[in-house]
């Protein structure tokens, strides 16, 4: 990405210095959307609207970098419980944090709350893995109810645009012994309308199994 073009566009729009990193991210997104073509002045005029509805990744990354000590212990415990390389766990955690941090703004989730939410998910995942080990899962047909709604609320930091609701048919993943709901997928014909996985089960192929089963 040509930094001089970004700087020139920011200057033309009067973007404040402290907002330049966020503006650069919007500029990059628009460039990718236009298949490499630089966004026009008109395209960029609404850049603040983009930031007001979803945070820039750089904003989330900066916050996490300044508060990484809160995550380190939880990451190490999950890596030990699952026998996974710590760097892989950390990369997965950063993806989850960006997701919650960027899109959580739509539901009023602060960065402090996003960090607390993900840290809690890490602790739950470590406890679950320690108790159950390499727990399998069972795929079965089911009907969408309040359990699925609660799981969706845990998985998404905002209200997703889906049509699945009470009574809809789903394929669900459950724990073989307890029958606890681990994830589900709702289809509309051949279209995946809604899919959600319990955050403490991330990285354990639940989503892959659901999509294959769907």
PDB file of C-alpha atoms in Angstrom:
ATOM      1  CA  UNK A   1       0.000   0.000   0.000  1.00  0.00           C
ATOM      2  CA  UNK A   2       1.372   3.424  -0.979  1.00  0.00           C
ATOM      3  CA  UNK A   3       1.702   5.334   2.297  1.00  0.00           C
ATOM      4  CA  UNK A   4       2.135   8.641   0.491  1.00  0.00           C
ATOM      5  CA  UNK A   5      -1.305   8.219  -1.130  1.00  0.00           C
ATOM      6  CA  UNK A   6      -2.856   7.495   2.254  1.00  0.00           C
ATOM      7  CA  UNK A   7      -1.159  10.540   3.789  1.00  0.00           C
ATOM      8  CA  UNK A   8      -2.285  12.748   0.940  1.00  0.00           C
ATOM      9  CA  UNK A   9      -5.898  11.556   1.222  1.00  0.00           C
ATOM     10  CA  UNK A  10      -5.838  12.050   5.007  1.00  0.00           C
ATOM     11  CA  UNK A  11      -4.485  15.570   4.606  1.00  0.00           C
ATOM     12  CA  UNK A  12      -7.122  16.448   1.989  1.00  0.00           C
ATOM     13  CA  UNK A  13      -9.871  15.297   4.368  1.00  0.00           C
ATOM     14  CA  UNK A  14      -8.375  16.988   7.398  1.00  0.00           C
ATOM     15  CA  UNK A  15      -7.870  13.776   9.367  1.00  0.00           C
ATOM     16  CA  UNK A  16      -6.342  14.443  12.796  1.00  0.00           C
ATOM     17  CA  UNK A  17      -2.962  12.884  13.559  1.00  0.00           C
ATOM     18  CA  UNK A  18      -4.385  10.596  16.257  1.00  0.00           C
ATOM     19  CA  UNK A  19      -6.903   9.218  13.754  1.00  0.00           C
ATOM     20  CA  UNK A  20      -4.413   8.517  10.963  1.00  0.00           C
ATOM     21  CA  UNK A  21      -3.907   4.823  11.791  1.00  0.00           C
ATOM     22  CA  UNK A  22      -7.662   4.183  11.799  1.00  0.00           C
ATOM     23  CA  UNK A  23      -8.059   6.158   8.569  1.00  0.00           C
ATOM     24  CA  UNK A  24      -5.260   4.139   6.953  1.00  0.00           C
ATOM     25  CA  UNK A  25      -7.105   0.938   7.845  1.00  0.00           C
ATOM     26  CA  UNK A  26     -10.326   2.187   6.227  1.00  0.00           C
ATOM     27  CA  UNK A  27      -8.319   3.279   3.164  1.00  0.00           C
ATOM     28  CA  UNK A  28      -6.768  -0.192   2.912  1.00  0.00           C
ATOM     29  CA  UNK A  29     -10.143  -1.938   3.256  1.00  0.00           C
ATOM     30  CA  UNK A  30     -11.649   0.203   0.486  1.00  0.00           C
ATOM     31  CA  UNK A  31      -8.638  -0.408  -1.755  1.00  0.00           C
ATOM     32  CA  UNK A  32      -9.011  -4.164  -1.307  1.00  0.00           C
ATOM     33  CA  UNK A  33     -12.740  -3.899  -2.005  1.00  0.00           C
ATOM     34  CA  UNK A  34     -11.970  -2.041  -5.248  1.00  0.00           C
ATOM     35  CA  UNK A  35      -9.467  -4.767  -6.245  1.00  0.00           C
ATOM     36  CA  UNK A  36      -6.384  -2.618  -5.768  1.00  0.00           C
ATOM     37  CA  UNK A  37      -7.750   0.637  -7.130  1.00  0.00           C
ATOM     38  CA  UNK A  38      -7.262   3.622  -4.823  1.00  0.00           C
ATOM     39  CA  UNK A  39     -10.527   4.879  -3.265  1.00  0.00           C
ATOM     40  CA  UNK A  40     -11.829   8.225  -4.423  1.00  0.00           C
ATOM     41  CA  UNK A  41     -12.336  11.310  -2.281  1.00  0.00           C
ATOM     42  CA  UNK A  42     -16.066  10.524  -2.341  1.00  0.00           C
ATOM     43  CA  UNK A  43     -15.435   6.956  -1.124  1.00  0.00           C
ATOM     44  CA  UNK A  44     -13.394   8.238   1.792  1.00  0.00           C
ATOM     45  CA  UNK A  45     -15.675  11.051   2.939  1.00  0.00           C
ATOM     46  CA  UNK A  46     -17.659   8.642   5.106  1.00  0.00           C
ATOM     47  CA  UNK A  47     -14.608   7.016   6.716  1.00  0.00           C
ATOM     48  CA  UNK A  48     -15.677   8.148  10.201  1.00  0.00           C
ATOM     49  CA  UNK A  49     -18.986   6.319   9.794  1.00  0.00           C
ATOM     50  CA  UNK A  50     -17.053   3.069   9.290  1.00  0.00           C
ATOM     51  CA  UNK A  51     -15.086   3.649  12.484  1.00  0.00           C
ATOM     52  CA  UNK A  52     -18.207   4.598  14.450  1.00  0.00           C
ATOM     53  CA  UNK A  53     -19.937   1.303  13.590  1.00  0.00           C
ATOM     54  CA  UNK A  54     -16.881  -0.939  13.945  1.00  0.00           C
ATOM     55  CA  UNK A  55     -13.517  -0.229  15.537  1.00  0.00           C
ATOM     56  CA  UNK A  56     -10.346  -0.367  13.524  1.00  0.00           C
ATOM     57  CA  UNK A  57      -8.191  -3.458  14.103  1.00  0.00           C
ATOM     58  CA  UNK A  58      -5.236  -1.218  14.895  1.00  0.00           C
ATOM     59  CA  UNK A  59      -7.219   0.314  17.777  1.00  0.00           C
ATOM     60  CA  UNK A  60      -7.935  -3.152  19.197  1.00  0.00           C
ATOM     61  CA  UNK A  61      -4.341  -4.309  18.672  1.00  0.00           C
ATOM     62  CA  UNK A  62      -2.959  -1.261  20.493  1.00  0.00           C
ATOM     63  CA  UNK A  63      -5.278  -1.818  23.453  1.00  0.00           C
ATOM     64  CA  UNK A  64      -4.352  -5.513  23.667  1.00  0.00           C
ATOM     65  CA  UNK A  65      -0.638  -4.738  23.421  1.00  0.00           C
ATOM     66  CA  UNK A  66      -0.982  -2.388  26.404  1.00  0.00           C
ATOM     67  CA  UNK A  67      -2.890  -4.999  28.439  1.00  0.00           C
ATOM     68  CA  UNK A  68      -1.230  -8.234  27.367  1.00  0.00           C
ATOM     69  CA  UNK A  69      -0.346  -9.278  30.920  1.00  0.00           C
ATOM     70  CA  UNK A  70      -4.036 -10.016  31.556  1.00  0.00           C
ATOM     71  CA  UNK A  71      -3.966 -12.619  28.777  1.00  0.00           C
ATOM     72  CA  UNK A  72      -0.578 -14.259  29.269  1.00  0.00           C
ATOM     73  CA  UNK A  73      -1.517 -16.555  32.174  1.00  0.00           C
ATOM     74  CA  UNK A  74      -4.790 -17.682  30.537  1.00  0.00           C
ATOM     75  CA  UNK A  75      -3.024 -18.410  27.227  1.00  0.00           C
ATOM     76  CA  UNK A  76      -0.317 -20.463  28.956  1.00  0.00           C
ATOM     77  CA  UNK A  77      -2.887 -22.505  30.890  1.00  0.00           C
ATOM     78  CA  UNK A  78      -4.932 -23.258  27.774  1.00  0.00           C
ATOM     79  CA  UNK A  79      -1.815 -24.214  25.802  1.00  0.00           C
ATOM     80  CA  UNK A  80      -0.782 -26.607  28.585  1.00  0.00           C
ATOM     81  CA  UNK A  81      -4.290 -28.080  28.939  1.00  0.00           C
ATOM     82  CA  UNK A  82      -4.651 -28.761  25.220  1.00  0.00           C
ATOM     83  CA  UNK A  83      -1.020 -29.582  24.421  1.00  0.00           C
ATOM     84  CA  UNK A  84      -1.021 -26.822  21.804  1.00  0.00           C
ATOM     85  CA  UNK A  85       1.890 -24.549  20.967  1.00  0.00           C
ATOM     86  CA  UNK A  86       1.517 -21.283  22.851  1.00  0.00           C
ATOM     87  CA  UNK A  87       2.069 -19.162  19.748  1.00  0.00           C
ATOM     88  CA  UNK A  88      -0.840 -20.892  17.994  1.00  0.00           C
ATOM     89  CA  UNK A  89      -3.118 -20.301  20.972  1.00  0.00           C
ATOM     90  CA  UNK A  90      -2.050 -16.651  21.082  1.00  0.00           C
ATOM     91  CA  UNK A  91      -2.754 -16.204  17.348  1.00  0.00           C
ATOM     92  CA  UNK A  92      -6.237 -17.705  17.780  1.00  0.00           C
ATOM     93  CA  UNK A  93      -6.889 -15.489  20.803  1.00  0.00           C
ATOM     94  CA  UNK A  94      -5.885 -12.388  18.840  1.00  0.00           C
ATOM     95  CA  UNK A  95      -8.364 -13.305  16.086  1.00  0.00           C
ATOM     96  CA  UNK A  96     -11.112 -13.669  18.692  1.00  0.00           C
ATOM     97  CA  UNK A  97     -10.150 -10.381  20.354  1.00  0.00           C
ATOM     98  CA  UNK A  98     -10.198  -8.526  17.046  1.00  0.00           C
ATOM     99  CA  UNK A  99     -13.614  -9.995  16.262  1.00  0.00           C
ATOM    100  CA  UNK A 100     -15.064  -8.975  19.636  1.00  0.00           C
ATOM    101  CA  UNK A 101     -13.223  -5.673  19.762  1.00  0.00           C
ATOM    102  CA  UNK A 102     -14.082  -4.556  16.228  1.00  0.00           C
ATOM    103  CA  UNK A 103     -17.714  -5.651  15.996  1.00  0.00           C
ATOM    104  CA  UNK A 104     -18.617  -5.436  19.676  1.00  0.00           C
ATOM    105  CA  UNK A 105     -18.930  -1.669  19.263  1.00  0.00           C
ATOM    106  CA  UNK A 106     -22.316  -2.314  17.616  1.00  0.00           C
ATOM    107  CA  UNK A 107     -23.695  -3.621  20.924  1.00  0.00           C
ATOM    108  CA  UNK A 108     -21.797  -1.168  23.131  1.00  0.00           C
ATOM    109  CA  UNK A 109     -19.055  -3.619  24.154  1.00  0.00           C
ATOM    110  CA  UNK A 110     -16.036  -1.676  25.413  1.00  0.00           C
ATOM    111  CA  UNK A 111     -12.486  -2.877  24.765  1.00  0.00           C
ATOM    112  CA  UNK A 112     -12.119  -3.559  28.486  1.00  0.00           C
ATOM    113  CA  UNK A 113     -15.242  -5.746  28.365  1.00  0.00           C
ATOM    114  CA  UNK A 114     -14.033  -7.500  25.194  1.00  0.00           C
ATOM    115  CA  UNK A 115     -10.727  -8.334  26.867  1.00  0.00           C
ATOM    116  CA  UNK A 116     -12.507  -9.587  29.983  1.00  0.00           C
ATOM    117  CA  UNK A 117     -14.895 -11.683  27.865  1.00  0.00           C
ATOM    118  CA  UNK A 118     -12.106 -13.382  25.902  1.00  0.00           C
ATOM    119  CA  UNK A 119      -9.992 -13.926  29.028  1.00  0.00           C
ATOM    120  CA  UNK A 120     -12.982 -15.662  30.627  1.00  0.00           C
ATOM    121  CA  UNK A 121     -13.459 -17.813  27.525  1.00  0.00           C
ATOM    122  CA  UNK A 122      -9.808 -18.878  27.733  1.00  0.00           C
ATOM    123  CA  UNK A 123     -10.204 -19.921  31.362  1.00  0.00           C
ATOM    124  CA  UNK A 124     -13.394 -21.858  30.558  1.00  0.00           C
ATOM    125  CA  UNK A 125     -11.665 -23.604  27.656  1.00  0.00           C
ATOM    126  CA  UNK A 126      -8.718 -24.629  29.851  1.00  0.00           C
ATOM    127  CA  UNK A 127     -11.041 -26.006  32.548  1.00  0.00           C
ATOM    128  CA  UNK A 128     -13.159 -27.840  29.957  1.00  0.00           C
ATOM    129  CA  UNK A 129     -10.106 -29.384  28.320  1.00  0.00           C
ATOM    130  CA  UNK A 130      -8.620 -30.462  31.665  1.00  0.00           C
ATOM    131  CA  UNK A 131     -11.866 -32.135  32.730  1.00  0.00           C
ATOM    132  CA  UNK A 132     -12.798 -33.757  29.437  1.00  0.00           C
ATOM    133  CA  UNK A 133      -9.512 -34.211  27.604  1.00  0.00           C
ATOM    134  CA  UNK A 134      -9.901 -34.844  23.870  1.00  0.00           C
ATOM    135  CA  UNK A 135     -13.681 -34.861  24.185  1.00  0.00           C
ATOM    136  CA  UNK A 136     -15.548 -36.071  21.137  1.00  0.00           C
ATOM    137  CA  UNK A 137     -18.889 -34.828  19.950  1.00  0.00           C
ATOM    138  CA  UNK A 138     -22.112 -36.172  18.541  1.00  0.00           C
ATOM    139  CA  UNK A 139     -23.946 -34.579  15.616  1.00  0.00           C
ATOM    140  CA  UNK A 140     -27.715 -34.786  15.719  1.00  0.00           C
ATOM    141  CA  UNK A 141     -30.819 -33.080  14.372  1.00  0.00           C
ATOM    142  CA  UNK A 142     -32.495 -30.652  16.723  1.00  0.00           C
ATOM    143  CA  UNK A 143     -34.854 -27.706  17.028  1.00  0.00           C
ATOM    144  CA  UNK A 144     -33.702 -24.147  17.771  1.00  0.00           C
ATOM    145  CA  UNK A 145     -34.642 -23.097  21.313  1.00  0.00           C
ATOM    146  CA  UNK A 146     -33.403 -20.865  24.120  1.00  0.00           C
ATOM    147  CA  UNK A 147     -30.202 -22.917  24.474  1.00  0.00           C
ATOM    148  CA  UNK A 148     -29.208 -22.087  20.910  1.00  0.00           C
ATOM    149  CA  UNK A 149     -30.009 -18.410  21.437  1.00  0.00           C
ATOM    150  CA  UNK A 150     -27.870 -18.332  24.587  1.00  0.00           C
ATOM    151  CA  UNK A 151     -24.991 -19.982  22.719  1.00  0.00           C
ATOM    152  CA  UNK A 152     -25.326 -17.488  19.850  1.00  0.00           C
ATOM    153  CA  UNK A 153     -25.198 -14.608  22.342  1.00  0.00           C
ATOM    154  CA  UNK A 154     -21.958 -16.010  23.774  1.00  0.00           C
ATOM    155  CA  UNK A 155     -20.374 -16.533  20.364  1.00  0.00           C
ATOM    156  CA  UNK A 156     -21.197 -13.158  18.793  1.00  0.00           C
ATOM    157  CA  UNK A 157     -20.432  -9.715  20.256  1.00  0.00           C
ATOM    158  CA  UNK A 158     -23.324  -8.261  18.227  1.00  0.00           C
ATOM    159  CA  UNK A 159     -26.717  -9.365  16.897  1.00  0.00           C
ATOM    160  CA  UNK A 160     -26.003 -11.255  13.651  1.00  0.00           C
ATOM    161  CA  UNK A 161     -28.330 -10.899  10.676  1.00  0.00           C
ATOM    162  CA  UNK A 162     -29.818 -14.402  10.587  1.00  0.00           C
ATOM    163  CA  UNK A 163     -33.342 -15.764  10.280  1.00  0.00           C
ATOM    164  CA  UNK A 164     -33.018 -18.845  12.514  1.00  0.00           C
ATOM    165  CA  UNK A 165     -35.367 -18.558  15.480  1.00  0.00           C
ATOM    166  CA  UNK A 166     -37.436 -20.680  17.863  1.00  0.00           C
ATOM    167  CA  UNK A 167     -38.640 -23.851  16.167  1.00  0.00           C
ATOM    168  CA  UNK A 168     -36.138 -23.775  13.285  1.00  0.00           C
ATOM    169  CA  UNK A 169     -34.496 -27.090  12.428  1.00  0.00           C
ATOM    170  CA  UNK A 170     -30.783 -27.305  13.191  1.00  0.00           C
ATOM    171  CA  UNK A 171     -27.918 -29.757  13.179  1.00  0.00           C
ATOM    172  CA  UNK A 172     -26.267 -29.551  16.558  1.00  0.00           C
ATOM    173  CA  UNK A 173     -23.065 -30.788  18.151  1.00  0.00           C
ATOM    174  CA  UNK A 174     -23.441 -32.122  21.690  1.00  0.00           C
ATOM    175  CA  UNK A 175     -21.083 -33.636  24.243  1.00  0.00           C
ATOM    176  CA  UNK A 176     -21.430 -37.445  24.086  1.00  0.00           C
ATOM    177  CA  UNK A 177     -21.904 -37.976  27.818  1.00  0.00           C
ATOM    178  CA  UNK A 178     -23.568 -34.847  29.185  1.00  0.00           C
ATOM    179  CA  UNK A 179     -25.492 -33.869  26.060  1.00  0.00           C
ATOM    180  CA  UNK A 180     -24.335 -30.249  26.539  1.00  0.00           C
ATOM    181  CA  UNK A 181     -24.774 -28.089  23.453  1.00  0.00           C
ATOM    182  CA  UNK A 182     -21.404 -27.298  21.855  1.00  0.00           C
ATOM    183  CA  UNK A 183     -22.540 -25.666  18.614  1.00  0.00           C
ATOM    184  CA  UNK A 184     -25.151 -25.708  15.887  1.00  0.00           C
ATOM    185  CA  UNK A 185     -25.811 -24.836  12.266  1.00  0.00           C
ATOM    186  CA  UNK A 186     -29.161 -23.787  10.770  1.00  0.00           C
ATOM    187  CA  UNK A 187     -29.675 -24.160   7.020  1.00  0.00           C
ATOM    188  CA  UNK A 188     -32.007 -22.444   4.579  1.00  0.00           C
ATOM    189  CA  UNK A 189     -31.951 -24.930   1.707  1.00  0.00           C
ATOM    190  CA  UNK A 190     -28.285 -25.132   0.678  1.00  0.00           C
ATOM    191  CA  UNK A 191     -27.478 -21.836   2.430  1.00  0.00           C
ATOM    192  CA  UNK A 192     -25.853 -21.682   5.875  1.00  0.00           C
ATOM    193  CA  UNK A 193     -28.121 -19.204   7.627  1.00  0.00           C
ATOM    194  CA  UNK A 194     -26.712 -19.398  11.138  1.00  0.00           C
ATOM    195  CA  UNK A 195     -23.756 -21.148  12.737  1.00  0.00           C
ATOM    196  CA  UNK A 196     -22.359 -20.757  16.242  1.00  0.00           C
ATOM    197  CA  UNK A 197     -19.866 -22.606  18.427  1.00  0.00           C
ATOM    198  CA  UNK A 198     -19.430 -22.352  22.177  1.00  0.00           C
ATOM    199  CA  UNK A 199     -16.350 -20.103  22.649  1.00  0.00           C
ATOM    200  CA  UNK A 200     -14.724 -22.557  25.070  1.00  0.00           C
ATOM    201  CA  UNK A 201     -14.747 -25.109  22.222  1.00  0.00           C
ATOM    202  CA  UNK A 202     -12.974 -22.930  19.655  1.00  0.00           C
ATOM    203  CA  UNK A 203     -10.075 -24.635  17.913  1.00  0.00           C
ATOM    204  CA  UNK A 204     -11.471 -28.138  18.485  1.00  0.00           C
ATOM    205  CA  UNK A 205     -13.035 -28.690  15.040  1.00  0.00           C
ATOM    206  CA  UNK A 206     -16.646 -28.276  16.171  1.00  0.00           C
ATOM    207  CA  UNK A 207     -17.378 -25.784  13.395  1.00  0.00           C
ATOM    208  CA  UNK A 208     -15.813 -28.039  10.754  1.00  0.00           C
ATOM    209  CA  UNK A 209     -17.903 -30.977  11.908  1.00  0.00           C
ATOM    210  CA  UNK A 210     -21.107 -28.915  11.808  1.00  0.00           C
ATOM    211  CA  UNK A 211     -20.458 -27.583   8.306  1.00  0.00           C
ATOM    212  CA  UNK A 212     -19.567 -31.041   7.056  1.00  0.00           C
ATOM    213  CA  UNK A 213     -22.725 -32.420   8.660  1.00  0.00           C
ATOM    214  CA  UNK A 214     -24.846 -29.601   7.258  1.00  0.00           C
TER     215      UNK A 214
END
